[in-house]
PDB file of C-alpha atoms in Angstrom:
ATOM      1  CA  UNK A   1     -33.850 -18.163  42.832  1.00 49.00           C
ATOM      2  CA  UNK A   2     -36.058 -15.114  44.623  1.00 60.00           C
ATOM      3  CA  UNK A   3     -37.129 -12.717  42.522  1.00 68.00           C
ATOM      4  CA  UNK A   4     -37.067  -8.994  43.305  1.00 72.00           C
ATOM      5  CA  UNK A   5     -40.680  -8.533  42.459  1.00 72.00           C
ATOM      6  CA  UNK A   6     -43.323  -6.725  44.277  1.00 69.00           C
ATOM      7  CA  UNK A   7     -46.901  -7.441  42.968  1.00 76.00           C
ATOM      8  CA  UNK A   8     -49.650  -6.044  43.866  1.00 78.00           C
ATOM      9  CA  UNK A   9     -53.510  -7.572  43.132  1.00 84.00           C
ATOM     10  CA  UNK A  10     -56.759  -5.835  43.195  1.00 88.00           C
ATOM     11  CA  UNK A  11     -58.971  -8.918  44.354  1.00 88.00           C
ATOM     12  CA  UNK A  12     -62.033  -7.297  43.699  1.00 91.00           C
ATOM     13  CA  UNK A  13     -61.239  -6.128  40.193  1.00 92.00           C
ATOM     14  CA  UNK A  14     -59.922  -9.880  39.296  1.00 91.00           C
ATOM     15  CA  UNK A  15     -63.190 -11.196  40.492  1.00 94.00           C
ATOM     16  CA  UNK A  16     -65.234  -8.758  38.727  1.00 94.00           C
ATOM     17  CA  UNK A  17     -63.151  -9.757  35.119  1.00 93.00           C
ATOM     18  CA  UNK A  18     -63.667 -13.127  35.985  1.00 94.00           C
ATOM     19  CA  UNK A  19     -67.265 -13.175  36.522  1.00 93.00           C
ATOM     20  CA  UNK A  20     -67.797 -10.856  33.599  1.00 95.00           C
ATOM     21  CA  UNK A  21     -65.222 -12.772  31.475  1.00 95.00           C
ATOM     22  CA  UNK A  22     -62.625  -9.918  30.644  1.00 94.00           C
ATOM     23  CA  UNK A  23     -59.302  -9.610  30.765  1.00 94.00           C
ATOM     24  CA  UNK A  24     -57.794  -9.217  34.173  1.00 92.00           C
ATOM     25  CA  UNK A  25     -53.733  -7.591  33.449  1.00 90.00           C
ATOM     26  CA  UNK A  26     -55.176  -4.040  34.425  1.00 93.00           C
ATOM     27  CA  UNK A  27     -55.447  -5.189  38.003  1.00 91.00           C
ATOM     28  CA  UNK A  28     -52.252  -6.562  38.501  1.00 89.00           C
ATOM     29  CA  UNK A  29     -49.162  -3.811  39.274  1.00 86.00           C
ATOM     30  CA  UNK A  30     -45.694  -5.364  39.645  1.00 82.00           C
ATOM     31  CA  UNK A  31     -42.988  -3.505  40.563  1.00 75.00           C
ATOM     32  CA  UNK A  32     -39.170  -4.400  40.876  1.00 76.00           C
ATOM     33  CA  UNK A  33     -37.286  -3.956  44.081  1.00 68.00           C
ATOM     34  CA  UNK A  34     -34.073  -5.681  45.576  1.00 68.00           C
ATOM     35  CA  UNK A  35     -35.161  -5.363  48.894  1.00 63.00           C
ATOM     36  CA  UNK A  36     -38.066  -7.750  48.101  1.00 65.00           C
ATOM     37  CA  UNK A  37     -36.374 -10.502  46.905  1.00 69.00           C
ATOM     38  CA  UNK A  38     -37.123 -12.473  49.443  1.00 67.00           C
ATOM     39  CA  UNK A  39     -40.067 -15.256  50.325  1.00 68.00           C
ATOM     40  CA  UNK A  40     -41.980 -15.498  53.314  1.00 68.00           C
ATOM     41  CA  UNK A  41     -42.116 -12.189  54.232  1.00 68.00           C
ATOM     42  CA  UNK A  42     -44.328 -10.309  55.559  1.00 68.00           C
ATOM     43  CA  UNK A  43     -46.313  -6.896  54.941  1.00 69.00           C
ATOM     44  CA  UNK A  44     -46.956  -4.737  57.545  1.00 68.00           C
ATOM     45  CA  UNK A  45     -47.540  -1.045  57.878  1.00 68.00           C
ATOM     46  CA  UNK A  46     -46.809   1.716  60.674  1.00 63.00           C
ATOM     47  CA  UNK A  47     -48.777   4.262  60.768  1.00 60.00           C
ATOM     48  CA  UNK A  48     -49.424   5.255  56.880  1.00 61.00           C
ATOM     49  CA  UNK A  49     -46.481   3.465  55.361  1.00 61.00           C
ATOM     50  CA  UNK A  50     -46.222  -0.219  54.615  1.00 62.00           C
ATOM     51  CA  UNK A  51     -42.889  -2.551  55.126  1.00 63.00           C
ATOM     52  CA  UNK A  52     -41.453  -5.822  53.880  1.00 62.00           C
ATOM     53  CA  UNK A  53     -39.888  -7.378  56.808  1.00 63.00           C
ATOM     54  CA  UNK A  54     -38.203 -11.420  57.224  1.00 62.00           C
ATOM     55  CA  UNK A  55     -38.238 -13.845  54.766  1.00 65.00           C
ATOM     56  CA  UNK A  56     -35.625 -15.559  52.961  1.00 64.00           C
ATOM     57  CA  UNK A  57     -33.358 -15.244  49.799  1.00 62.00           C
ATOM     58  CA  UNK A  58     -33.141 -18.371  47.597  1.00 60.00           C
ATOM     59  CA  UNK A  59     -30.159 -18.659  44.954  1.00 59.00           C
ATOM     60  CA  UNK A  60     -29.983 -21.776  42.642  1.00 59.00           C
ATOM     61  CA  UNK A  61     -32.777 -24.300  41.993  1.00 59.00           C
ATOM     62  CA  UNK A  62     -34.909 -25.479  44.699  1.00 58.00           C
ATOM     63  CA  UNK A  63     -34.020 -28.734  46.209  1.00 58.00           C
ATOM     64  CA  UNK A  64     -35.511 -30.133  49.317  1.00 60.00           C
ATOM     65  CA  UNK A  65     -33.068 -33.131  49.708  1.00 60.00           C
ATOM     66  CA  UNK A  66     -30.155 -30.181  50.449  1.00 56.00           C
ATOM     67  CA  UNK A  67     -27.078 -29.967  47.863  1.00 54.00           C
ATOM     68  CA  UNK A  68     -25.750 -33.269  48.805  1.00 60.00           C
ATOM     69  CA  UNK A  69     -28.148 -34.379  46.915  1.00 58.00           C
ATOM     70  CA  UNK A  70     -27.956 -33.000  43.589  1.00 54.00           C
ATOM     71  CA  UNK A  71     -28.483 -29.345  42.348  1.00 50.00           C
ATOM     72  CA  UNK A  72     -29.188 -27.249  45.538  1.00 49.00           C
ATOM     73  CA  UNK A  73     -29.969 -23.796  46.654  1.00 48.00           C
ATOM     74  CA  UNK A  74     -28.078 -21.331  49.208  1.00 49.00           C
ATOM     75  CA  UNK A  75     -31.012 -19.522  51.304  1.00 49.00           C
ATOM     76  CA  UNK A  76     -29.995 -16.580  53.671  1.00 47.00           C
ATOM     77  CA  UNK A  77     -32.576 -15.540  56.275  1.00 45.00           C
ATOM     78  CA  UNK A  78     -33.066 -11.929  56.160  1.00 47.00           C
ATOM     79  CA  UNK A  79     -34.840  -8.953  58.163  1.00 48.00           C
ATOM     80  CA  UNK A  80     -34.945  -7.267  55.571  1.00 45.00           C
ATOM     81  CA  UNK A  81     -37.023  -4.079  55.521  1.00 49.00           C
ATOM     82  CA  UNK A  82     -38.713  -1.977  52.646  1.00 55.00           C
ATOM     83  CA  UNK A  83     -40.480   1.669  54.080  1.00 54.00           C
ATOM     84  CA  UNK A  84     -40.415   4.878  52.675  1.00 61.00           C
ATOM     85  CA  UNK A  85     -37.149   6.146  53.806  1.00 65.00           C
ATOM     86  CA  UNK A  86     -38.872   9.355  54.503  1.00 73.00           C
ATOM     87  CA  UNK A  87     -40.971   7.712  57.374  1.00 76.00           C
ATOM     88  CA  UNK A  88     -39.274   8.976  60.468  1.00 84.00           C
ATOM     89  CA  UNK A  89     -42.214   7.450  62.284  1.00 83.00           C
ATOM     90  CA  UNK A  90     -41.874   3.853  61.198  1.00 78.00           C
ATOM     91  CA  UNK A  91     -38.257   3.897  61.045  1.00 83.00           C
ATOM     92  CA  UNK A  92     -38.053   4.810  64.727  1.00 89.00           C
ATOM     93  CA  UNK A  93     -40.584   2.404  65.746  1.00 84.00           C
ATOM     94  CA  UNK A  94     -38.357  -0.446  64.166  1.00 82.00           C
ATOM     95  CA  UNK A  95     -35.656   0.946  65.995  1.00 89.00           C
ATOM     96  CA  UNK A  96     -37.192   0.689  69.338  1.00 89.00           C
ATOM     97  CA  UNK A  97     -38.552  -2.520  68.430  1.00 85.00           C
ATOM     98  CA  UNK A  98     -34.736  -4.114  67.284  1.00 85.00           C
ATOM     99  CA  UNK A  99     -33.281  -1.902  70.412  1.00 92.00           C
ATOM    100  CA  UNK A 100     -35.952  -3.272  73.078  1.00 88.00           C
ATOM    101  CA  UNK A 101     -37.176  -6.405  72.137  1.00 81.00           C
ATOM    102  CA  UNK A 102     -35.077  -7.896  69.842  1.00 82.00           C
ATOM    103  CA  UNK A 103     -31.785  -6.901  71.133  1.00 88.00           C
ATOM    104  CA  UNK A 104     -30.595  -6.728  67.465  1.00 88.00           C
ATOM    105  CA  UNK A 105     -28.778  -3.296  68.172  1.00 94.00           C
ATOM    106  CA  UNK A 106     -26.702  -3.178  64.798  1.00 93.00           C
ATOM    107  CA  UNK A 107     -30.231  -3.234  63.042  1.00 89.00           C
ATOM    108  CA  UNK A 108     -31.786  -0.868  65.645  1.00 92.00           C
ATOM    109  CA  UNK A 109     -28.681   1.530  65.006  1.00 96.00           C
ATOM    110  CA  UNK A 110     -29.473   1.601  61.057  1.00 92.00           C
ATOM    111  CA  UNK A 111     -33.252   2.105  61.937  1.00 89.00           C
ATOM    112  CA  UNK A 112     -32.437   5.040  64.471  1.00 96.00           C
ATOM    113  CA  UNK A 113     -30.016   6.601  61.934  1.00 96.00           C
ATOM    114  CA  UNK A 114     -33.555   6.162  58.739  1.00 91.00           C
ATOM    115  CA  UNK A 115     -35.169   8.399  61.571  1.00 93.00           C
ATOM    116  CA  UNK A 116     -32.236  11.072  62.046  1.00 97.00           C
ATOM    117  CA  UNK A 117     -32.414  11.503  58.594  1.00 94.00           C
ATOM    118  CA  UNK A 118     -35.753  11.677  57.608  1.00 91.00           C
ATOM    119  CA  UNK A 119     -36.083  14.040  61.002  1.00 94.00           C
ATOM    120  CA  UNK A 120     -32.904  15.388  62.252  1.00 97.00           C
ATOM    121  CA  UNK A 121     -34.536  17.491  64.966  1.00 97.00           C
ATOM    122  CA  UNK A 122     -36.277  14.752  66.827  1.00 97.00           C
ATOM    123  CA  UNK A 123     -34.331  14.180  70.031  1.00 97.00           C
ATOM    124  CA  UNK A 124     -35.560  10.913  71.169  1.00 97.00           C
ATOM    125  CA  UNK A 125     -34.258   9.233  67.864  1.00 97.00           C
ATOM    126  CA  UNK A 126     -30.743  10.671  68.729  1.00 98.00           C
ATOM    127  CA  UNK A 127     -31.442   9.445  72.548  1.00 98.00           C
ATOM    128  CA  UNK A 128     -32.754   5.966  71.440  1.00 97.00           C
ATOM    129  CA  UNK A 129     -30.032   5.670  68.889  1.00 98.00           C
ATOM    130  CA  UNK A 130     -27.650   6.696  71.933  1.00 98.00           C
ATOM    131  CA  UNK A 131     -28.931   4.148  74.599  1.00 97.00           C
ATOM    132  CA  UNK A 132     -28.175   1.868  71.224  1.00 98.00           C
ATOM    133  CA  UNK A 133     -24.632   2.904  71.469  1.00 98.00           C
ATOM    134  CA  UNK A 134     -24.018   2.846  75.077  1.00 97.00           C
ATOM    135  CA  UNK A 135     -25.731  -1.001  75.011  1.00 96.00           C
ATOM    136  CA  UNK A 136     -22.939  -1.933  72.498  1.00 96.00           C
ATOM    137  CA  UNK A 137     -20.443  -0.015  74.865  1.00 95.00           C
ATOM    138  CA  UNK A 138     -19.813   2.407  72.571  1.00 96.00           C
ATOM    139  CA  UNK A 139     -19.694   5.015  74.875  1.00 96.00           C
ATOM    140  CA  UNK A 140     -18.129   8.190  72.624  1.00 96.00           C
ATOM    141  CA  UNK A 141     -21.362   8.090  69.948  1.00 97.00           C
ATOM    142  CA  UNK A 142     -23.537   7.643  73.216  1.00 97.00           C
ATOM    143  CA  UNK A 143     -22.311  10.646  74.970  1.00 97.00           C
ATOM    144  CA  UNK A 144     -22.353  12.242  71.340  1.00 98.00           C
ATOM    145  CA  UNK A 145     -26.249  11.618  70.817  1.00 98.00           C
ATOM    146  CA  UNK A 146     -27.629  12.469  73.860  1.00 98.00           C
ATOM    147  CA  UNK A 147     -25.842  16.195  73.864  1.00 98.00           C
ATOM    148  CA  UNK A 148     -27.512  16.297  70.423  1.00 98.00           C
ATOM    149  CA  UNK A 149     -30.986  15.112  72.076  1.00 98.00           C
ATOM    150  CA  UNK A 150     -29.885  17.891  74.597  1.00 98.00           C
ATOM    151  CA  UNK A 151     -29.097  20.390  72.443  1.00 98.00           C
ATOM    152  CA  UNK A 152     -32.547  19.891  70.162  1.00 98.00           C
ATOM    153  CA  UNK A 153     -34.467  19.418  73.712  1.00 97.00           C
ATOM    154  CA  UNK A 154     -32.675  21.048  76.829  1.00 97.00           C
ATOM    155  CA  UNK A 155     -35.758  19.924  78.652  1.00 97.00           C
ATOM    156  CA  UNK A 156     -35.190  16.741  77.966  1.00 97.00           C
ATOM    157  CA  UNK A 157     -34.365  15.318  81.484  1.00 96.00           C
ATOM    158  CA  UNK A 158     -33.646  11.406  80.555  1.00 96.00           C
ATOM    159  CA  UNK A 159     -31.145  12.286  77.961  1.00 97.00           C
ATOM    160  CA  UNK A 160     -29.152  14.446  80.452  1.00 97.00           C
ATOM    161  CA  UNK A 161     -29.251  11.719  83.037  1.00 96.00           C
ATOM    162  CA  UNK A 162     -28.256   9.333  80.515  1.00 96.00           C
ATOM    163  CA  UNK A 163     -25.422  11.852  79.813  1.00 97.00           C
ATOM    164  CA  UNK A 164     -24.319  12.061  83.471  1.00 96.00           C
ATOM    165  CA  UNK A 165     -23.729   8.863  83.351  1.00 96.00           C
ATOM    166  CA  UNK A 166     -22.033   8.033  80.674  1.00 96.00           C
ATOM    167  CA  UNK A 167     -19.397  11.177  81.750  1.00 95.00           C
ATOM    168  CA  UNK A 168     -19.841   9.369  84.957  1.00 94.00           C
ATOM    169  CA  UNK A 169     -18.158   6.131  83.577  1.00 90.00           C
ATOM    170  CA  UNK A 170     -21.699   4.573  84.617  1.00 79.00           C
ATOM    171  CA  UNK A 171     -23.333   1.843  83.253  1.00 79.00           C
ATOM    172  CA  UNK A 172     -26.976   0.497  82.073  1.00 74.00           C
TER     173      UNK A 172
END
């Protein structure tokens, strides 16, 4: 099973207990979070905020042989992601990064919509989350986010292309 434990370690402080033989508990921190139940993972940070991101969720005992062969496990892969849900910033960035390079556009959508809400009068989240939209064919929410990009930015000369032509019946 994968526990849903963060821990942090201050390397330098364990070093300096062990070389001065004291107790080293005071520079461990552990912390308990679903999100981070996961192994192989990595950390990363955007801008000023760190984030949990891949890995994989063991349940049962560990077996290498596979459950036909005795006690097994069930292990689901998992993008899983742990930021500040304030972070507009990092949020959008793994938005653009699902929507443009990964093509994962249900998780881009969910990273888009972090952003809205931790900034609901940034208009390229509403355009980025829109393109989203219009990429999955859902046109309605498409047209709907790039008035709101519009309507927060009527400067904002991509969106209203993007809007002509999804009134247009136009595609990507």
């Amino acid at each position: 099973t994968t526990y849903s434990y963060l821990t942090a370690v201050d390397v330098a402080g364990v070093i300096d207990a062990i070389m001065e033989d004291k107790p080293m508990g005071s520079f461990f921190r552990q912390i308990e979070v679903e999100k981070c139940a996961v192994t192989g993972g990595q950390l990363r940070k955007i801008y000023a905020d760190y984030y949990l991101i891949g890995g994989q969720r063991f349940e049962g005992r560990y077996n290498p042989m596979g459950p036909d062969h005795g006690p097994g496990f069930v292990q689901d892969y998992t993008n899983a992601v742990l930021i500040n849900p304030k972070a507009a910033n990092a949020h959008y960035a793994l938005g653009y990064i699902h929507y443009q390079y990964l093509k994962v556009y249900s998780q881009a959508i969910v990273h888009f919509n972090d952003a809205i809400n931790a900034n609901p009068n940034w208009p390229e989240a509403y355009f980025n989350r829109g393109l989203t939209y219009e990429t999955q064919g859902n046109v309605a929410a498409a047209q709907a986010d790039y008035e709101k990009a519009l309507k927060l930015n009527p400067n904002y000369k991509t969106a209203e292309i993007a809007l002509a032509r999804v009134k247009a019946g136009g595609k990507l």
